[in-house]
Every structure is written in C-alpha cells, then in structure tokens.
PDB file of C-alpha atoms in Angstrom:
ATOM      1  CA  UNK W   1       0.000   0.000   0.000  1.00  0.00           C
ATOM      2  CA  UNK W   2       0.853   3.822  -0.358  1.00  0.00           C
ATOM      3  CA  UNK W   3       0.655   5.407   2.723  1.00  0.00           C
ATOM      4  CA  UNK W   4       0.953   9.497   3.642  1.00  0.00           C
ATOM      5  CA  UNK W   5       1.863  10.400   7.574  1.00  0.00           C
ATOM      6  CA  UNK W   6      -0.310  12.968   8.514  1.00  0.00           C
ATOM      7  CA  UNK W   7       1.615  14.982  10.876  1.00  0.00           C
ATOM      8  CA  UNK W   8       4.444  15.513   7.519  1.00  0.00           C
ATOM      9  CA  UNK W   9       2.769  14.683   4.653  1.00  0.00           C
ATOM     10  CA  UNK W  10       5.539  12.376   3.640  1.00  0.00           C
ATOM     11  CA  UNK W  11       4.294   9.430   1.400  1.00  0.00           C
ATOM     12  CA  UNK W  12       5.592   6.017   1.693  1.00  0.00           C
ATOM     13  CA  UNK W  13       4.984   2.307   0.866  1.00  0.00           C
ATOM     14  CA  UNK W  14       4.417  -0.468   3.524  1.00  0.00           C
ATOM     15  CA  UNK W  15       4.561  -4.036   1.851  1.00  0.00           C
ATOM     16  CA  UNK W  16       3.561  -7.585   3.599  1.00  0.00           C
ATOM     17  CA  UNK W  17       3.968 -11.275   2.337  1.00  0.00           C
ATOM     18  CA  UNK W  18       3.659 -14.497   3.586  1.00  0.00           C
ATOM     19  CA  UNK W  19       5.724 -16.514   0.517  1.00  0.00           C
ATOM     20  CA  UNK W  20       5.244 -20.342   0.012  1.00  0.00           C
ATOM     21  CA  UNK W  21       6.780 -22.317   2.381  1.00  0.00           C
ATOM     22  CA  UNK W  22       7.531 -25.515  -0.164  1.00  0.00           C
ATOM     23  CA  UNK W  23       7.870 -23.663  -3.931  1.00  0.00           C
ATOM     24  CA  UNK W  24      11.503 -22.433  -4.055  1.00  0.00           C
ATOM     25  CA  UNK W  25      10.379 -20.818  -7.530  1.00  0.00           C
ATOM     26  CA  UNK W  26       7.228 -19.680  -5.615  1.00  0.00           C
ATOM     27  CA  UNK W  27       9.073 -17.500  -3.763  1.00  0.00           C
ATOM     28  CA  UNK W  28      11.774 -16.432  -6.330  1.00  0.00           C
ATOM     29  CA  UNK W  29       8.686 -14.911  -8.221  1.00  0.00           C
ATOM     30  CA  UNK W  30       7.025 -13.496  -5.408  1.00  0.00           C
ATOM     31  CA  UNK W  31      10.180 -11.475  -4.924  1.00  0.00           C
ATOM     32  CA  UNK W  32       9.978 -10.101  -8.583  1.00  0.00           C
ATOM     33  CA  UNK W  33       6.700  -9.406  -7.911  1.00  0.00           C
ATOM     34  CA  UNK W  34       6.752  -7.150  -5.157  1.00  0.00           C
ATOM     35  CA  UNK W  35       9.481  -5.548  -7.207  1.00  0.00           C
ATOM     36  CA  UNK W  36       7.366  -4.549  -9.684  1.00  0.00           C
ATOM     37  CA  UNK W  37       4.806  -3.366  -7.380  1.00  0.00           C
ATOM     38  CA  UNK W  38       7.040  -1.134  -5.618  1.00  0.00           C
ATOM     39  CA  UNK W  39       8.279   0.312  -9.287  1.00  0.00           C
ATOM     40  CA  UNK W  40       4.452   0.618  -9.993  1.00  0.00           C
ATOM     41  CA  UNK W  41       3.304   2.464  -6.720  1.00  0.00           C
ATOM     42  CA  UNK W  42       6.338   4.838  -6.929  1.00  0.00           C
ATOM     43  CA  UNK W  43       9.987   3.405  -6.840  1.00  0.00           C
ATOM     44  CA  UNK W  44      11.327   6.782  -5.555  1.00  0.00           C
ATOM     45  CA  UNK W  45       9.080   6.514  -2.125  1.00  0.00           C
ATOM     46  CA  UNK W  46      10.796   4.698   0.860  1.00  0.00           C
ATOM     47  CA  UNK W  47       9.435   1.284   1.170  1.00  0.00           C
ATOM     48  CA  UNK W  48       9.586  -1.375   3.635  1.00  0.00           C
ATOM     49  CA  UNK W  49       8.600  -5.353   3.126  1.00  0.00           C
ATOM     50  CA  UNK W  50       7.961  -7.252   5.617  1.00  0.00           C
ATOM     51  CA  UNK W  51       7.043 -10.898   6.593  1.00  0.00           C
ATOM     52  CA  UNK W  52       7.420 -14.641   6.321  1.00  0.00           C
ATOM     53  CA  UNK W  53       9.594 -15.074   3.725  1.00  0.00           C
ATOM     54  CA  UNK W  54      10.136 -18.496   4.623  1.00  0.00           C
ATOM     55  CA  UNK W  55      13.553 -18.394   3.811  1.00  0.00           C
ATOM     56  CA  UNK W  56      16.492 -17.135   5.312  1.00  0.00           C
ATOM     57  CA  UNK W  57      19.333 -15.390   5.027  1.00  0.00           C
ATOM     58  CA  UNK W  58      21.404 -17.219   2.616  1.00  0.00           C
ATOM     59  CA  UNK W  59      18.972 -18.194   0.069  1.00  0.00           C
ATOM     60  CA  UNK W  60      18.464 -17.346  -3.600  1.00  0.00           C
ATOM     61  CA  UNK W  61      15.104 -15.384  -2.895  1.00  0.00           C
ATOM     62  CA  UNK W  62      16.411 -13.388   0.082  1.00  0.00           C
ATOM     63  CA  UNK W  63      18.981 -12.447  -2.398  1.00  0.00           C
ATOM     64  CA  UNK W  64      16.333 -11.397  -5.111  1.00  0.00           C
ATOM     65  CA  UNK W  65      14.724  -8.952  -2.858  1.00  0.00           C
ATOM     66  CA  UNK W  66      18.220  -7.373  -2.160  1.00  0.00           C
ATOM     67  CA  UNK W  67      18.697  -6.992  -6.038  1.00  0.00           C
ATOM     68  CA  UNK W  68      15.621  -5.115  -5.940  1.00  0.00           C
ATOM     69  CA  UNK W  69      17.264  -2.347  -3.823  1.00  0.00           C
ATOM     70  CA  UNK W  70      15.878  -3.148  -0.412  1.00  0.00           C
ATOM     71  CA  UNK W  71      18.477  -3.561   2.405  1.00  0.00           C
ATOM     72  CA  UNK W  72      17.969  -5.984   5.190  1.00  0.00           C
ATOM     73  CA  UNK W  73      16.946  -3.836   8.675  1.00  0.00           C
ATOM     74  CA  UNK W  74      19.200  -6.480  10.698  1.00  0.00           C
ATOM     75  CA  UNK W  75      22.418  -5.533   8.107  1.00  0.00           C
ATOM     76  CA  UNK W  76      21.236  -1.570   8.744  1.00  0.00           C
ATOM     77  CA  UNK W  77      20.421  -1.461  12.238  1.00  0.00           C
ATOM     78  CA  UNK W  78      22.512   0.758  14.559  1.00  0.00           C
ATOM     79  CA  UNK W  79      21.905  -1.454  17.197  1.00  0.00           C
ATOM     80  CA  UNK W  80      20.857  -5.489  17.189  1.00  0.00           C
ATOM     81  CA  UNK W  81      19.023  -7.907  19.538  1.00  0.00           C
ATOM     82  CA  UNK W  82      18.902 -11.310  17.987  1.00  0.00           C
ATOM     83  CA  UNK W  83      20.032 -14.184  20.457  1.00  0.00           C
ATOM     84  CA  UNK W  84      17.865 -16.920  18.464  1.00  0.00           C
ATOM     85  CA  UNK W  85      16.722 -17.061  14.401  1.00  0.00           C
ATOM     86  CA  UNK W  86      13.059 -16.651  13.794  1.00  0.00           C
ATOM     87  CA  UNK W  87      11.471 -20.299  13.650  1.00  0.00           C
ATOM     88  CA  UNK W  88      11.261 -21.960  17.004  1.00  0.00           C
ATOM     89  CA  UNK W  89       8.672 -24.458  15.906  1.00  0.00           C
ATOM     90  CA  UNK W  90       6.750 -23.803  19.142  1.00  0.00           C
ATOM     91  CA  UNK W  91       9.544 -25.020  20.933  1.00  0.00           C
ATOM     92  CA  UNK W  92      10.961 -23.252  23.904  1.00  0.00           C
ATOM     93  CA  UNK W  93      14.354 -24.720  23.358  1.00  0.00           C
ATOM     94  CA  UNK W  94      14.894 -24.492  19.893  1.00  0.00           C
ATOM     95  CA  UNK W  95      18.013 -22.638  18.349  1.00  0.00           C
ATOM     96  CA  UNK W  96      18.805 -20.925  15.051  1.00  0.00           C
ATOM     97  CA  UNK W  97      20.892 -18.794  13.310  1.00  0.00           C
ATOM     98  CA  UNK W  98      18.424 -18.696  10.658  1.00  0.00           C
ATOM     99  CA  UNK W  99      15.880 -16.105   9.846  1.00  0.00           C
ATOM    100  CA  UNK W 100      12.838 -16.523   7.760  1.00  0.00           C
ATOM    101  CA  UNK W 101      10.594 -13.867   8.544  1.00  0.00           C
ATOM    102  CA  UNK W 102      12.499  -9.935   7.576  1.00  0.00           C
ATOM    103  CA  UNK W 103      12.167  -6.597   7.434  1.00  0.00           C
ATOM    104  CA  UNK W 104      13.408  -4.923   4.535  1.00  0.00           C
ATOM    105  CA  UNK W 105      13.695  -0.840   3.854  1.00  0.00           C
ATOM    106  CA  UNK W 106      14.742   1.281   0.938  1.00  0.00           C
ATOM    107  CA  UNK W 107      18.269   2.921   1.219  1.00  0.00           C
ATOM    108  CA  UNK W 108      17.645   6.434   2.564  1.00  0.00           C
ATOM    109  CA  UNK W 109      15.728   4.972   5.866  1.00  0.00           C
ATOM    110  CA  UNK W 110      17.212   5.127   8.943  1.00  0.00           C
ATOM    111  CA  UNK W 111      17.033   1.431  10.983  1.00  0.00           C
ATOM    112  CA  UNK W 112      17.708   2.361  14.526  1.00  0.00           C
ATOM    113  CA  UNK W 113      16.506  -0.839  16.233  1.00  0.00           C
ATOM    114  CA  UNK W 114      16.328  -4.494  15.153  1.00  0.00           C
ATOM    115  CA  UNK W 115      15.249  -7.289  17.182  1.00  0.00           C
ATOM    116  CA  UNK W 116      13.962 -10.964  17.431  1.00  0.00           C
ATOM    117  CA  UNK W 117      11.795 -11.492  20.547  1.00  0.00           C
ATOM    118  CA  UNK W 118      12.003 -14.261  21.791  1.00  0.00           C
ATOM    119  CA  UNK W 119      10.022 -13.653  25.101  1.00  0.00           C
ATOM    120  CA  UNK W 120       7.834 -16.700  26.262  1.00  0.00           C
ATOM    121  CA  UNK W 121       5.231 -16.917  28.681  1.00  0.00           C
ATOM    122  CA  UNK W 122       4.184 -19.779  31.184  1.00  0.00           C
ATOM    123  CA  UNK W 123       1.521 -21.840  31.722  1.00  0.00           C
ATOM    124  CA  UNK W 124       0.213 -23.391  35.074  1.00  0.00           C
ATOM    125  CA  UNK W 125       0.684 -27.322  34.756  1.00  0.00           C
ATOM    126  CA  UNK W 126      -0.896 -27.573  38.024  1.00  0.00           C
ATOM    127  CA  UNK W 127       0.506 -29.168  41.066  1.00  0.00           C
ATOM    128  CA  UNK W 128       2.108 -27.732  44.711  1.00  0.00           C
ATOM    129  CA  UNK W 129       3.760 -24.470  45.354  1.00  0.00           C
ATOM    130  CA  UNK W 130       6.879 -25.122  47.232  1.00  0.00           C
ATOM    131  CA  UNK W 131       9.781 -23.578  48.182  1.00  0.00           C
ATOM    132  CA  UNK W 132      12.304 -22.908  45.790  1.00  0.00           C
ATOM    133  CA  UNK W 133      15.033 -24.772  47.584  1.00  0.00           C
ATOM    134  CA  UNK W 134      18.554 -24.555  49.614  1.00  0.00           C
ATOM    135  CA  UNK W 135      20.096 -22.481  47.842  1.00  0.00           C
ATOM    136  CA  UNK W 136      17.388 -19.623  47.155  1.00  0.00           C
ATOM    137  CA  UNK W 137      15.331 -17.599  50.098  1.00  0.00           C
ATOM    138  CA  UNK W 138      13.431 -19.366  52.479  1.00  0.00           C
ATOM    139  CA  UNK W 139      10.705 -16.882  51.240  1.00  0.00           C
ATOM    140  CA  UNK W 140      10.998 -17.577  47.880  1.00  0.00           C
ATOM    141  CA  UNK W 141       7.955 -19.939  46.346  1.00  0.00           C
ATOM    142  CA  UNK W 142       7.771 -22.113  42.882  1.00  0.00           C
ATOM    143  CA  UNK W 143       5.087 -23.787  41.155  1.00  0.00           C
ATOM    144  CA  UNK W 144       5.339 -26.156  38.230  1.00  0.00           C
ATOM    145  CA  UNK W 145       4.606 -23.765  35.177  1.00  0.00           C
ATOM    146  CA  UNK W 146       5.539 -25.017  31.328  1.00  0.00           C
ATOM    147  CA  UNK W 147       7.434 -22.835  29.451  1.00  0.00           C
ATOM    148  CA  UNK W 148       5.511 -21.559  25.876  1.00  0.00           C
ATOM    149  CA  UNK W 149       5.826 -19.035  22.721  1.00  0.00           C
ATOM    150  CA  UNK W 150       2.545 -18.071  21.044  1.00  0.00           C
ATOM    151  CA  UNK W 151       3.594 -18.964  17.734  1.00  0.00           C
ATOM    152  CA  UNK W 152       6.315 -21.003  15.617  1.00  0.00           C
ATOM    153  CA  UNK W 153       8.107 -17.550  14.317  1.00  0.00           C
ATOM    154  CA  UNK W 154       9.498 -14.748  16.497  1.00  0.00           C
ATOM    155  CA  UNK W 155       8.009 -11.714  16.174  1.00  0.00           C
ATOM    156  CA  UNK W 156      10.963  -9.454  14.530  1.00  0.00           C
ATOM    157  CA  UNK W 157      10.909  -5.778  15.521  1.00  0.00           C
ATOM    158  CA  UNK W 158      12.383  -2.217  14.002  1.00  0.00           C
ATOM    159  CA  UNK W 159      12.854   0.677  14.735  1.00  0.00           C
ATOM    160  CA  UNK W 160      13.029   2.745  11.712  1.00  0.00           C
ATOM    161  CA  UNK W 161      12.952   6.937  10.707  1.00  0.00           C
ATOM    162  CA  UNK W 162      11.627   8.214   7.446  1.00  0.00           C
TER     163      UNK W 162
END
C-alpha cells in the first residue's frame, strides 16, 4: 500500500507477504513481484517489506529482494538484539541462526533498532507451590509452570525513521 503520515505529509509504501513455504520458484517470483509493485506504486518513495519469507538469510530469494534495492533492517540497524533465528517451531528450546521472517527498507531509511523477541510466557501445569530450595530464600515460592511461545516464528521488531 501507499501510505501518507499525517503529521508531515511524507508518502511512503508499507509491503507484507507471507511466501510459500515448499515452492523455491514460488518464492523467487514473489520477490519479482513485489518488485514490480514497488516500481508501480512509486519506486522513488521509501518502502519497507515485511514478513514470512520463509527463507532465510542465505537463500536465492532473500537475495532477489536485495537486487531489488531493499536492504535488510538487521544488516542496517545501529543497534541489534537477535540471540535466536526466527522459527522456534513452538519449541521453547529451539536454536537458530536462521531467519525466515524480515524486514526490509529502501536505502535512505534510517534502521535504529532491530530485534527478534524471543520472550515466552508460562503456563500453570498444576501441582504444589513449594519452596524454591537450599540455595534460594526461604521466602521464595515455585510452582510447576511449562514454558511456551505463542507462535512457531518470532516476532521481529524495528525501529526505523523516514
């Protein structure tokens, strides 16, 4: 989409995709077609793509969308958080160094911020409080509480300045 911000007036696009996770020429294509979208809605706006690329950083179509023009936020960002990849396959203990899902900006925008949050939550499995044990306070109380992540991709974050 085209998009103006009121307070400035400044005009941008904003582009999201979830490509094929099996069809490695799926997603080749889907590159070239956001492309030529971004040519058609007004190559000389900023623009920013986003989503679930479903490949990562060292495959053929990530490299398509950087011969489009569009740098990677991660490569860009003044300052990184990223102490897992983005697929966790809604497990807690997973590890990566690859990321599938990006975010991707025109040169001329400013990426202050990148991240990959990994943040879980817990779940009450039920069972006794108790003390936490010799070598913690007395006071200090634990139940039995699973580990969990809302999804089977991070969320990736930036930070980014017109």
């Amino acid at each position: 989409g085209r998009f103006r911000h009121i307070p400035t007036g400044r005009e941008f696009l904003m582009f999201n995709l979830h490509m094929d996770h099996v069809g490695q020429v799926a997603r080749r294509e889907s590159t070239r077609l956001i492309r030529d979208k971004i040519i058609q809605l007004g190559d000389s706006l900023p623009a920013m793509l986003t989503g679930d690329f479903n490949v990562d950083q060292r495959s053929d179509a990530y490299r398509t969308v950087l011969e489009c023009g569009l740098i990677d936020s991660h490569d860009a960002a003044a300052m990184v958080y990223e102490t897992n990849g983005t697929f966790n396959d809604y497990r807690t203990d997973a590890f990566s160094d690859q990321r599938i899902d990006h975010i991707f900006v025109s040169p001329g925008i400013i990426v202050e911020k990148y991240g990959i949050l990994t943040d879980t939550y817990r779940s009450d499995e039920g069972g006794e409080v108790k003390p936490a044990g010799a070598n913690a306070p007395s006071e200090l109380m634990i139940g039995n509480f699973k580990a969990r992540v809302p999804s089977d991709h991070f969320p990736v974050r930036a930070t980014v300045v017109l």
